[in-house]
Amino acid sequence: PKTPKPRPISIKIYLSINMKVKLSSGYEMPALGFGTYLIKDSDTFYRALKNGYTHFDTATFYANEEFIGEAL
């Protein structure tokens, strides 16, 4: 007999900018982060800060440290 092919499932998750997840260390981390990969100006990052974001995905590879530094 053929094994039935697994069907994809759909799950809706609603995140709020204030939601946090508890880490195994006991610390909490924001559940929603702001990606900075495509940021090429300080205004975009500044608006994210003003709108309540506290968790930012950054990397040296993105080469936008200057813009993020200006906004901070």
PDB file of N, CA and C in Angstrom:
ATOM      1  N   PRO A   1       0.837  -1.204   0.000  1.00  0.00           N
ATOM      2  CA  PRO A   1       0.000   0.000   0.000  1.00  0.00           C
ATOM      3  C   PRO A   1       0.872   1.254   0.000  1.00  0.00           C
ATOM      4  N   LYS A   2       0.399   2.257  -0.700  1.00  0.00           N
ATOM      5  CA  LYS A   2       1.118   3.528  -0.771  1.00  0.00           C
ATOM      6  C   LYS A   2       0.948   4.316   0.530  1.00  0.00           C
ATOM      7  N   THR A   3       2.024   4.944   0.942  1.00  0.00           N
ATOM      8  CA  THR A   3       1.956   5.825   2.104  1.00  0.00           C
ATOM      9  C   THR A   3       1.377   7.155   1.644  1.00  0.00           C
ATOM     10  N   PRO A   4       0.348   7.638   2.344  1.00  0.00           N
ATOM     11  CA  PRO A   4      -0.230   8.921   1.910  1.00  0.00           C
ATOM     12  C   PRO A   4       0.772  10.062   2.061  1.00  0.00           C
ATOM     13  N   LYS A   5       0.721  10.966   1.102  1.00  0.00           N
ATOM     14  CA  LYS A   5       1.607  12.128   1.124  1.00  0.00           C
ATOM     15  C   LYS A   5       1.134  13.088   2.227  1.00  0.00           C
ATOM     16  N   PRO A   6       2.058  13.573   3.056  1.00  0.00           N
ATOM     17  CA  PRO A   6       1.644  14.502   4.115  1.00  0.00           C
ATOM     18  C   PRO A   6       1.044  15.774   3.522  1.00  0.00           C
ATOM     19  N   ARG A   7      -0.005  16.260   4.163  1.00  0.00           N
ATOM     20  CA  ARG A   7      -0.632  17.493   3.712  1.00  0.00           C
ATOM     21  C   ARG A   7      -0.082  18.658   4.528  1.00  0.00           C
ATOM     22  N   PRO A   8       0.163  19.776   3.860  1.00  0.00           N
ATOM     23  CA  PRO A   8       0.630  20.940   4.611  1.00  0.00           C
ATOM     24  C   PRO A   8      -0.473  21.440   5.542  1.00  0.00           C
ATOM     25  N   ILE A   9      -0.064  21.973   6.674  1.00  0.00           N
ATOM     26  CA  ILE A   9      -1.040  22.541   7.588  1.00  0.00           C
ATOM     27  C   ILE A   9      -0.860  24.049   7.623  1.00  0.00           C
ATOM     28  N   SER A  10      -1.896  24.721   7.989  1.00  0.00           N
ATOM     29  CA  SER A  10      -1.856  26.171   8.071  1.00  0.00           C
ATOM     30  C   SER A  10      -2.183  26.572   9.508  1.00  0.00           C
ATOM     31  N   ILE A  11      -1.315  27.388  10.080  1.00  0.00           N
ATOM     32  CA  ILE A  11      -1.523  27.865  11.441  1.00  0.00           C
ATOM     33  C   ILE A  11      -1.439  29.380  11.424  1.00  0.00           C
ATOM     34  N   LYS A  12      -2.428  30.023  12.031  1.00  0.00           N
ATOM     35  CA  LYS A  12      -2.392  31.472  12.135  1.00  0.00           C
ATOM     36  C   LYS A  12      -1.813  31.849  13.489  1.00  0.00           C
ATOM     37  N   ILE A  13      -0.805  32.696  13.458  1.00  0.00           N
ATOM     38  CA  ILE A  13      -0.194  33.195  14.684  1.00  0.00           C
ATOM     39  C   ILE A  13      -0.256  34.711  14.636  1.00  0.00           C
ATOM     40  N   TYR A  14      -0.819  35.271  15.662  1.00  0.00           N
ATOM     41  CA  TYR A  14      -0.916  36.716  15.747  1.00  0.00           C
ATOM     42  C   TYR A  14       0.110  37.226  16.748  1.00  0.00           C
ATOM     43  N   LEU A  15       0.974  38.109  16.289  1.00  0.00           N
ATOM     44  CA  LEU A  15       2.010  38.657  17.152  1.00  0.00           C
ATOM     45  C   LEU A  15       1.729  40.125  17.422  1.00  0.00           C
ATOM     46  N   SER A  16       2.049  40.523  18.607  1.00  0.00           N
ATOM     47  CA  SER A  16       1.966  41.921  18.998  1.00  0.00           C
ATOM     48  C   SER A  16       3.382  42.406  19.238  1.00  0.00           C
ATOM     49  N   ILE A  17       3.610  43.675  19.040  1.00  0.00           N
ATOM     50  CA  ILE A  17       4.944  44.235  19.255  1.00  0.00           C
ATOM     51  C   ILE A  17       5.365  44.105  20.713  1.00  0.00           C
ATOM     52  N   ASN A  18       4.395  43.890  21.619  1.00  0.00           N
ATOM     53  CA  ASN A  18       4.697  43.774  23.049  1.00  0.00           C
ATOM     54  C   ASN A  18       4.847  42.329  23.531  1.00  0.00           C
ATOM     55  N   MET A  19       4.611  41.345  22.655  1.00  0.00           N
ATOM     56  CA  MET A  19       4.702  39.944  23.067  1.00  0.00           C
ATOM     57  C   MET A  19       6.142  39.533  23.282  1.00  0.00           C
ATOM     58  N   LYS A  20       6.350  38.681  24.275  1.00  0.00           N
ATOM     59  CA  LYS A  20       7.690  38.184  24.582  1.00  0.00           C
ATOM     60  C   LYS A  20       7.659  36.659  24.685  1.00  0.00           C
ATOM     61  N   VAL A  21       8.806  36.036  24.453  1.00  0.00           N
ATOM     62  CA  VAL A  21       8.955  34.601  24.657  1.00  0.00           C
ATOM     63  C   VAL A  21       9.958  34.407  25.783  1.00  0.00           C
ATOM     64  N   LYS A  22       9.704  33.419  26.613  1.00  0.00           N
ATOM     65  CA  LYS A  22      10.603  33.140  27.725  1.00  0.00           C
ATOM     66  C   LYS A  22      11.635  32.114  27.267  1.00  0.00           C
ATOM     67  N   LEU A  23      12.902  32.451  27.449  1.00  0.00           N
ATOM     68  CA  LEU A  23      13.991  31.568  27.052  1.00  0.00           C
ATOM     69  C   LEU A  23      14.288  30.568  28.164  1.00  0.00           C
ATOM     70  N   SER A  24      14.993  29.500  27.841  1.00  0.00           N
ATOM     71  CA  SER A  24      15.308  28.482  28.842  1.00  0.00           C
ATOM     72  C   SER A  24      16.154  29.047  29.983  1.00  0.00           C
ATOM     73  N   SER A  25      16.839  30.162  29.734  1.00  0.00           N
ATOM     74  CA  SER A  25      17.646  30.813  30.774  1.00  0.00           C
ATOM     75  C   SER A  25      16.779  31.576  31.769  1.00  0.00           C
ATOM     76  N   GLY A  26      15.488  31.747  31.413  1.00  0.00           N
ATOM     77  CA  GLY A  26      14.590  32.516  32.263  1.00  0.00           C
ATOM     78  C   GLY A  26      14.407  33.946  31.773  1.00  0.00           C
ATOM     79  N   TYR A  27      15.301  34.403  30.907  1.00  0.00           N
ATOM     80  CA  TYR A  27      15.172  35.743  30.347  1.00  0.00           C
ATOM     81  C   TYR A  27      14.039  35.777  29.325  1.00  0.00           C
ATOM     82  N   GLU A  28      13.508  36.963  29.091  1.00  0.00           N
ATOM     83  CA  GLU A  28      12.488  37.145  28.070  1.00  0.00           C
ATOM     84  C   GLU A  28      13.066  37.908  26.895  1.00  0.00           C
ATOM     85  N   MET A  29      12.553  37.599  25.703  1.00  0.00           N
ATOM     86  CA  MET A  29      13.003  38.236  24.479  1.00  0.00           C
ATOM     87  C   MET A  29      11.766  38.630  23.677  1.00  0.00           C
ATOM     88  N   PRO A  30      11.774  39.789  23.008  1.00  0.00           N
ATOM     89  CA  PRO A  30      10.621  40.148  22.171  1.00  0.00           C
ATOM     90  C   PRO A  30      10.352  39.060  21.126  1.00  0.00           C
ATOM     91  N   ALA A  31       9.087  38.750  20.921  1.00  0.00           N
ATOM     92  CA  ALA A  31       8.708  37.714  19.958  1.00  0.00           C
ATOM     93  C   ALA A  31       8.760  38.237  18.522  1.00  0.00           C
ATOM     94  N   LEU A  32       8.680  39.540  18.364  1.00  0.00           N
ATOM     95  CA  LEU A  32       8.665  40.137  17.036  1.00  0.00           C
ATOM     96  C   LEU A  32       9.898  41.007  16.866  1.00  0.00           C
ATOM     97  N   GLY A  33      10.667  40.734  15.838  1.00  0.00           N
ATOM     98  CA  GLY A  33      11.874  41.498  15.577  1.00  0.00           C
ATOM     99  C   GLY A  33      11.771  42.281  14.282  1.00  0.00           C
ATOM    100  N   PHE A  34      12.637  43.263  14.141  1.00  0.00           N
ATOM    101  CA  PHE A  34      12.672  44.099  12.946  1.00  0.00           C
ATOM    102  C   PHE A  34      13.943  43.772  12.169  1.00  0.00           C
ATOM    103  N   GLY A  35      13.786  43.317  10.946  1.00  0.00           N
ATOM    104  CA  GLY A  35      14.937  42.986  10.108  1.00  0.00           C
ATOM    105  C   GLY A  35      15.558  44.237   9.517  1.00  0.00           C
ATOM    106  N   THR A  36      16.870  44.337   9.558  1.00  0.00           N
ATOM    107  CA  THR A  36      17.552  45.537   9.071  1.00  0.00           C
ATOM    108  C   THR A  36      18.334  45.301   7.785  1.00  0.00           C
ATOM    109  N   TYR A  37      18.175  44.154   7.174  1.00  0.00           N
ATOM    110  CA  TYR A  37      18.972  43.785   6.005  1.00  0.00           C
ATOM    111  C   TYR A  37      18.905  44.823   4.885  1.00  0.00           C
ATOM    112  N   LEU A  38      17.722  45.334   4.589  1.00  0.00           N
ATOM    113  CA  LEU A  38      17.562  46.247   3.454  1.00  0.00           C
ATOM    114  C   LEU A  38      17.558  47.723   3.850  1.00  0.00           C
ATOM    115  N   ILE A  39      17.826  48.040   5.108  1.00  0.00           N
ATOM    116  CA  ILE A  39      17.819  49.439   5.540  1.00  0.00           C
ATOM    117  C   ILE A  39      19.031  50.163   4.969  1.00  0.00           C
ATOM    118  N   LYS A  40      18.761  51.257   4.281  1.00  0.00           N
ATOM    119  CA  LYS A  40      19.836  52.056   3.694  1.00  0.00           C
ATOM    120  C   LYS A  40      19.723  53.521   4.100  1.00  0.00           C
ATOM    121  N   ASP A  41      18.934  53.818   5.158  1.00  0.00           N
ATOM    122  CA  ASP A  41      18.851  55.178   5.673  1.00  0.00           C
ATOM    123  C   ASP A  41      18.475  55.120   7.148  1.00  0.00           C
ATOM    124  N   SER A  42      18.853  56.141   7.893  1.00  0.00           N
ATOM    125  CA  SER A  42      18.607  56.140   9.334  1.00  0.00           C
ATOM    126  C   SER A  42      17.138  56.362   9.666  1.00  0.00           C
ATOM    127  N   ASP A  43      16.377  56.996   8.773  1.00  0.00           N
ATOM    128  CA  ASP A  43      14.975  57.296   9.056  1.00  0.00           C
ATOM    129  C   ASP A  43      14.143  56.024   9.221  1.00  0.00           C
ATOM    130  N   THR A  44      14.395  55.019   8.419  1.00  0.00           N
ATOM    131  CA  THR A  44      13.642  53.761   8.512  1.00  0.00           C
ATOM    132  C   THR A  44      13.841  53.113   9.878  1.00  0.00           C
ATOM    133  N   PHE A  45      15.079  53.039  10.314  1.00  0.00           N
ATOM    134  CA  PHE A  45      15.376  52.455  11.616  1.00  0.00           C
ATOM    135  C   PHE A  45      14.785  53.303  12.738  1.00  0.00           C
ATOM    136  N   TYR A  46      14.899  54.621  12.617  1.00  0.00           N
ATOM    137  CA  TYR A  46      14.350  55.530  13.626  1.00  0.00           C
ATOM    138  C   TYR A  46      12.841  55.336  13.762  1.00  0.00           C
ATOM    139  N   ARG A  47      12.130  55.189  12.641  1.00  0.00           N
ATOM    140  CA  ARG A  47      10.677  54.976  12.692  1.00  0.00           C
ATOM    141  C   ARG A  47      10.338  53.653  13.369  1.00  0.00           C
ATOM    142  N   ALA A  48      11.153  52.639  13.162  1.00  0.00           N
ATOM    143  CA  ALA A  48      10.927  51.356  13.846  1.00  0.00           C
ATOM    144  C   ALA A  48      11.081  51.534  15.360  1.00  0.00           C
ATOM    145  N   LEU A  49      12.100  52.278  15.782  1.00  0.00           N
ATOM    146  CA  LEU A  49      12.285  52.562  17.213  1.00  0.00           C
ATOM    147  C   LEU A  49      11.090  53.318  17.779  1.00  0.00           C
ATOM    148  N   LYS A  50      10.647  54.343  17.070  1.00  0.00           N
ATOM    149  CA  LYS A  50       9.532  55.166  17.541  1.00  0.00           C
ATOM    150  C   LYS A  50       8.223  54.379  17.602  1.00  0.00           C
ATOM    151  N   ASN A  51       8.116  53.324  16.782  1.00  0.00           N
ATOM    152  CA  ASN A  51       6.903  52.506  16.771  1.00  0.00           C
ATOM    153  C   ASN A  51       6.957  51.356  17.761  1.00  0.00           C
ATOM    154  N   GLY A  52       8.003  51.299  18.566  1.00  0.00           N
ATOM    155  CA  GLY A  52       8.038  50.342  19.660  1.00  0.00           C
ATOM    156  C   GLY A  52       8.909  49.110  19.489  1.00  0.00           C
ATOM    157  N   TYR A  53       9.576  48.960  18.365  1.00  0.00           N
ATOM    158  CA  TYR A  53      10.449  47.793  18.198  1.00  0.00           C
ATOM    159  C   TYR A  53      11.622  47.871  19.167  1.00  0.00           C
ATOM    160  N   THR A  54      11.956  46.741  19.778  1.00  0.00           N
ATOM    161  CA  THR A  54      13.109  46.674  20.676  1.00  0.00           C
ATOM    162  C   THR A  54      14.054  45.534  20.302  1.00  0.00           C
ATOM    163  N   HIS A  55      13.672  44.717  19.339  1.00  0.00           N
ATOM    164  CA  HIS A  55      14.477  43.574  18.906  1.00  0.00           C
ATOM    165  C   HIS A  55      14.823  43.784  17.434  1.00  0.00           C
ATOM    166  N   PHE A  56      16.118  43.874  17.136  1.00  0.00           N
ATOM    167  CA  PHE A  56      16.560  44.152  15.779  1.00  0.00           C
ATOM    168  C   PHE A  56      17.528  43.077  15.301  1.00  0.00           C
ATOM    169  N   ASP A  57      17.289  42.597  14.085  1.00  0.00           N
ATOM    170  CA  ASP A  57      18.182  41.633  13.451  1.00  0.00           C
ATOM    171  C   ASP A  57      19.236  42.438  12.694  1.00  0.00           C
ATOM    172  N   THR A  58      20.479  42.350  13.151  1.00  0.00           N
ATOM    173  CA  THR A  58      21.558  43.083  12.498  1.00  0.00           C
ATOM    174  C   THR A  58      22.719  42.138  12.194  1.00  0.00           C
ATOM    175  N   ALA A  59      23.570  42.560  11.284  1.00  0.00           N
ATOM    176  CA  ALA A  59      24.785  41.800  10.966  1.00  0.00           C
ATOM    177  C   ALA A  59      25.753  42.731  10.248  1.00  0.00           C
ATOM    178  N   THR A  60      27.014  42.537  10.466  1.00  0.00           N
ATOM    179  CA  THR A  60      28.038  43.330   9.788  1.00  0.00           C
ATOM    180  C   THR A  60      27.897  43.196   8.277  1.00  0.00           C
ATOM    181  N   PHE A  61      27.501  42.030   7.828  1.00  0.00           N
ATOM    182  CA  PHE A  61      27.321  41.759   6.397  1.00  0.00           C
ATOM    183  C   PHE A  61      26.352  42.749   5.755  1.00  0.00           C
ATOM    184  N   TYR A  62      25.374  43.265   6.513  1.00  0.00           N
ATOM    185  CA  TYR A  62      24.369  44.185   5.959  1.00  0.00           C
ATOM    186  C   TYR A  62      24.980  45.535   5.592  1.00  0.00           C
ATOM    187  N   ALA A  63      26.122  45.874   6.183  1.00  0.00           N
ATOM    188  CA  ALA A  63      26.841  47.118   5.893  1.00  0.00           C
ATOM    189  C   ALA A  63      25.971  48.359   6.060  1.00  0.00           C
ATOM    190  N   ASN A  64      25.148  48.369   7.100  1.00  0.00           N
ATOM    191  CA  ASN A  64      24.312  49.541   7.350  1.00  0.00           C
ATOM    192  C   ASN A  64      24.468  50.058   8.788  1.00  0.00           C
ATOM    193  N   GLU A  65      25.587  49.744   9.415  1.00  0.00           N
ATOM    194  CA  GLU A  65      25.822  50.166  10.795  1.00  0.00           C
ATOM    195  C   GLU A  65      25.773  51.683  10.944  1.00  0.00           C
ATOM    196  N   GLU A  66      26.242  52.402   9.934  1.00  0.00           N
ATOM    197  CA  GLU A  66      26.247  53.866  10.001  1.00  0.00           C
ATOM    198  C   GLU A  66      24.829  54.413  10.138  1.00  0.00           C
ATOM    199  N   PHE A  67      23.902  53.886   9.350  1.00  0.00           N
ATOM    200  CA  PHE A  67      22.514  54.354   9.397  1.00  0.00           C
ATOM    201  C   PHE A  67      21.865  54.019  10.733  1.00  0.00           C
ATOM    202  N   ILE A  68      22.122  52.827  11.230  1.00  0.00           N
ATOM    203  CA  ILE A  68      21.542  52.411  12.511  1.00  0.00           C
ATOM    204  C   ILE A  68      22.146  53.255  13.645  1.00  0.00           C
ATOM    205  N   GLY A  69      23.431  53.506  13.576  1.00  0.00           N
ATOM    206  CA  GLY A  69      24.084  54.342  14.577  1.00  0.00           C
ATOM    207  C   GLY A  69      23.528  55.753  14.595  1.00  0.00           C
ATOM    208  N   GLU A  70      23.265  56.319  13.436  1.00  0.00           N
ATOM    209  CA  GLU A  70      22.675  57.661  13.358  1.00  0.00           C
ATOM    210  C   GLU A  70      21.306  57.697  14.026  1.00  0.00           C
ATOM    211  N   ALA A  71      20.520  56.668  13.807  1.00  0.00           N
ATOM    212  CA  ALA A  71      19.159  56.627  14.361  1.00  0.00           C
ATOM    213  C   ALA A  71      19.196  56.464  15.882  1.00  0.00           C
ATOM    214  N   LEU A  72      20.162  55.702  16.381  1.00  0.00           N
ATOM    215  CA  LEU A  72      20.268  55.514  17.823  1.00  0.00           C
ATOM    216  C   LEU A  72      20.764  56.785  18.486  1.00  0.00           C
TER     217      LEU A  72
END
